[in-house]
CSV table of C-alpha atoms in Angstrom, one decimal:
chain,number,residue,atom,x,y,z
A,1,MET,CA,53.4,67.3,50.9
A,2,ALA,CA,54.9,64.1,50.1
A,3,VAL,CA,56.3,61.6,52.5
A,4,GLY,CA,59.1,59.7,51.8
A,5,VAL,CA,59.3,55.8,52.6
A,6,LEU,CA,62.2,53.7,52.2
A,7,ALA,CA,61.0,51.0,50.2
A,8,LEU,CA,64.0,48.7,50.0
A,9,GLN,CA,62.7,45.8,52.5
A,10,GLY,CA,60.3,45.3,55.2
A,11,SER,CA,56.9,47.2,55.8
A,12,PHE,CA,57.2,50.3,53.8
A,13,ASN,CA,53.8,49.0,52.1
A,14,GLU,CA,52.3,49.4,55.1
A,15,HIS,CA,53.6,52.5,56.0
A,16,ILE,CA,52.4,53.9,52.2
A,17,ALA,CA,48.9,52.4,52.6
A,18,VAL,CA,48.6,54.6,56.2
A,19,LEU,CA,49.5,57.4,54.6
A,20,ARG,CA,47.0,57.3,51.6
A,21,ARG,CA,44.4,56.6,54.0
A,22,LEU,CA,45.2,60.0,55.8
A,23,GLY,CA,45.1,61.8,52.4
A,24,VAL,CA,49.2,62.6,52.4
A,25,LYS,CA,51.2,61.4,49.3
A,26,GLY,CA,53.5,58.8,50.1
A,27,VAL,CA,56.3,58.1,47.7
A,28,GLU,CA,58.7,55.0,47.6
A,29,ILE,CA,62.2,55.8,47.9
A,30,ARG,CA,64.5,53.2,46.2
A,31,LYS,CA,67.0,55.4,44.5
A,32,PRO,CA,69.2,58.6,45.9
A,33,GLU,CA,67.1,61.1,43.8
A,34,GLN,CA,64.0,60.5,44.9
A,35,LEU,CA,64.8,62.0,48.2
A,36,GLN,CA,64.9,65.4,46.5
A,37,ASP,CA,61.2,65.4,45.8
A,38,VAL,CA,60.0,64.7,49.5
A,39,SER,CA,60.0,66.7,53.1
A,40,TYR,CA,59.7,63.8,55.3
A,41,LEU,CA,61.0,60.1,55.4
A,42,ILE,CA,60.0,57.2,57.1
A,43,ILE,CA,62.5,54.3,57.3
A,44,PRO,CA,60.1,51.3,58.5
A,45,GLY,CA,60.9,48.3,60.0
A,46,GLY,CA,62.4,45.2,58.2
A,47,GLU,CA,65.2,43.5,58.6
A,48,SER,CA,68.0,46.0,59.3
A,49,THR,CA,70.9,43.9,57.4
A,50,THR,CA,69.4,43.3,54.1
A,51,MET,CA,68.2,46.9,54.3
A,52,ALA,CA,71.5,48.0,55.0
A,53,LYS,CA,72.9,45.9,51.7
A,54,LEU,CA,70.3,46.9,49.6
A,55,ALA,CA,71.2,50.7,50.7
A,56,GLU,CA,74.5,50.1,49.9
A,57,TYR,CA,73.8,48.5,46.3
A,58,HIS,CA,71.7,51.3,45.3
A,59,ASN,CA,73.9,53.9,46.7
A,60,LEU,CA,71.6,55.4,49.4
A,61,PHE,CA,73.5,55.9,51.8
A,62,PRO,CA,75.2,59.3,51.2
A,63,ALA,CA,71.9,60.7,50.1
A,64,LEU,CA,70.0,59.2,53.1
A,65,ARG,CA,72.8,61.1,55.7
A,66,GLU,CA,72.5,64.5,53.6
A,67,PHE,CA,68.6,64.1,54.1
A,68,VAL,CA,69.1,63.5,57.9
A,69,LYS,CA,71.6,66.8,58.3
A,70,THR,CA,69.6,69.1,56.5
A,71,GLY,CA,66.9,68.7,59.8
A,72,LYS,CA,63.9,67.3,57.7
A,73,PRO,CA,62.0,65.2,59.7
A,74,VAL,CA,62.4,61.6,59.7
A,75,TRP,CA,61.1,58.8,61.4
A,76,GLY,CA,62.5,55.4,62.1
A,77,THR,CA,60.9,52.3,63.4
A,78,CYS,CA,62.4,49.1,64.7
A,79,ALA,CA,65.3,48.7,61.4
A,80,GLY,CA,64.5,52.2,61.1
A,81,LEU,CA,65.7,53.0,64.3
A,82,ILE,CA,69.0,51.0,63.9
A,83,PHE,CA,69.5,52.6,60.4
A,84,LEU,CA,69.2,56.3,62.3
A,85,ALA,CA,71.1,55.4,65.3
A,86,ASP,CA,75.0,57.1,65.5
A,87,LYS,CA,76.2,53.6,67.5
A,88,ALA,CA,74.7,50.4,67.4
A,89,ILE,CA,75.6,47.3,69.5
A,90,GLY,CA,74.6,43.7,69.0
A,91,GLN,CA,75.4,43.8,65.1
A,92,LYS,CA,76.4,40.5,63.1
A,93,THR,CA,80.0,40.1,62.5
A,94,GLY,CA,81.2,42.7,60.0
A,95,GLY,CA,78.2,45.0,61.2
A,96,GLN,CA,76.2,47.2,59.2
A,97,GLU,CA,76.4,50.6,57.9
A,98,LEU,CA,74.4,53.3,59.5
A,99,VAL,CA,72.8,56.4,58.3
A,100,GLY,CA,73.3,58.1,61.9
A,101,GLY,CA,71.7,61.2,62.9
A,102,LEU,CA,69.8,60.1,65.8
A,103,ASP,CA,72.3,60.5,69.4
A,104,CYS,CA,71.6,57.0,70.8
A,105,THR,CA,72.8,53.8,71.2
A,106,VAL,CA,70.8,50.9,69.9
A,107,HIS,CA,71.3,47.3,70.4
A,108,ARG,CA,70.1,45.6,67.8
A,109,ASN,CA,67.3,42.2,68.6
A,110,TYR,CA,67.5,43.5,72.3
A,111,PHE,CA,64.7,41.7,73.2
A,112,GLY,CA,65.6,38.5,71.6
A,113,SER,CA,64.1,36.0,68.8
A,114,GLN,CA,60.9,35.9,67.4
A,115,ILE,CA,59.3,33.4,69.5
A,116,GLN,CA,60.9,36.2,73.1
A,117,SER,CA,58.3,38.7,71.2
A,118,PHE,CA,55.6,40.6,73.7
A,119,GLU,CA,53.3,43.6,74.1
A,120,ALA,CA,53.6,45.9,77.4
A,121,ASP,CA,51.7,49.4,78.0
A,122,LEU,CA,54.0,51.8,78.2
A,123,LEU,CA,53.6,55.3,80.3
A,124,VAL,CA,53.8,58.1,78.0
A,125,PRO,CA,53.9,61.0,80.0
A,126,GLU,CA,55.4,63.6,78.0
A,127,LEU,CA,52.8,62.8,74.9
A,128,VAL,CA,49.9,63.1,77.3
A,129,SER,CA,51.0,66.5,78.4
A,130,LYS,CA,51.5,67.7,75.2
A,131,GLU,CA,48.6,66.1,73.2
A,132,GLY,CA,46.3,64.7,75.6
A,133,GLY,CA,44.8,61.1,75.4
A,134,PRO,CA,45.5,57.8,77.1
A,135,GLU,CA,48.1,57.6,79.8
A,136,THR,CA,49.7,54.3,78.0
A,137,PHE,CA,50.7,53.2,74.6
A,138,ARG,CA,50.6,49.8,74.0
A,139,GLY,CA,54.3,48.7,73.0
A,140,VAL,CA,55.0,45.8,70.6
A,141,PHE,CA,58.3,44.3,71.0
A,142,ILE,CA,59.1,41.7,68.1
A,143,ARG,CA,62.5,41.0,67.6
A,144,ALA,CA,62.9,44.5,69.0
A,145,PRO,CA,65.9,47.2,69.5
A,146,ALA,CA,66.4,48.4,72.5
A,147,VAL,CA,67.7,52.2,73.3
A,148,LEU,CA,70.3,52.0,75.7
A,149,GLU,CA,71.8,55.7,75.7
A,150,VAL,CA,70.3,59.0,74.6
A,151,GLY,CA,72.3,62.1,73.9
A,152,PRO,CA,71.5,65.5,75.8
A,153,GLY,CA,69.3,66.5,72.6
A,154,VAL,CA,67.2,63.3,72.7
A,155,ASP,CA,63.7,63.3,74.2
A,156,VAL,CA,62.7,60.2,75.5
A,157,LEU,CA,58.8,59.3,75.3
A,158,ALA,CA,58.5,56.1,76.9
A,159,GLU,CA,60.7,53.7,78.8
A,160,TYR,CA,60.5,50.2,79.6
A,161,PRO,CA,62.3,48.8,82.6
A,162,VAL,CA,64.6,46.1,82.5
A,163,SER,CA,66.4,44.3,85.5
A,164,SER,CA,69.8,44.4,85.4
A,165,THR,CA,69.8,40.8,86.3
A,166,ASN,CA,67.8,40.1,83.5
A,167,VAL,CA,69.7,39.5,80.3
A,168,LEU,CA,67.3,39.5,77.5
A,169,TYR,CA,69.6,38.9,74.6
A,170,SER,CA,73.3,37.8,74.6
A,171,SER,CA,75.8,37.7,71.8
A,172,SER,CA,79.3,36.3,71.8
A,173,ALA,CA,80.1,38.4,68.7
A,174,VAL,CA,78.7,41.5,69.8
A,175,GLN,CA,80.3,44.9,68.2
A,176,ILE,CA,79.7,48.4,68.6
A,177,GLN,CA,79.7,50.4,65.3
A,178,GLU,CA,79.8,54.5,65.1
A,179,VAL,CA,78.7,56.4,62.2
A,180,CYS,CA,81.4,59.6,61.5
A,181,PHE,CA,80.4,62.3,59.2
């Protein structure tokens, strides 16, 4: 079993290290043809705009979209979540290209700047009922995106409630971007 980790920018080294500790072969993915050799893919956290520019430069988007369409498991953390979303809000002017495939709308940097980062315990009842373990999971929100909407085929494992009167992020250049296949 080989797990690909998109290795353009961000925390790809940390994901490769964890895979090695688990005894799983981790493959750094930088070129489209490297996706043919993996059965799973992790798109790590990082700076999503930079990752998108590098993916575009290396012509990775068509291959990433095809990988997602095959139904092989793909996991995105932070910037990876933004990449996988079908829609993104709060993009910089001009936006960024998305891979898509996850029926959701995300808001990039919803929780604010780096200095507004925080941690919170999240209830995870679905995981507890299926896998056991503790009833909460410690969520770390570092310039984090928020999932604002999900489609009918998306299972929500945890929620962080935000008061509608508490605006955590605002931008005068908010843009919605959709991926069309």
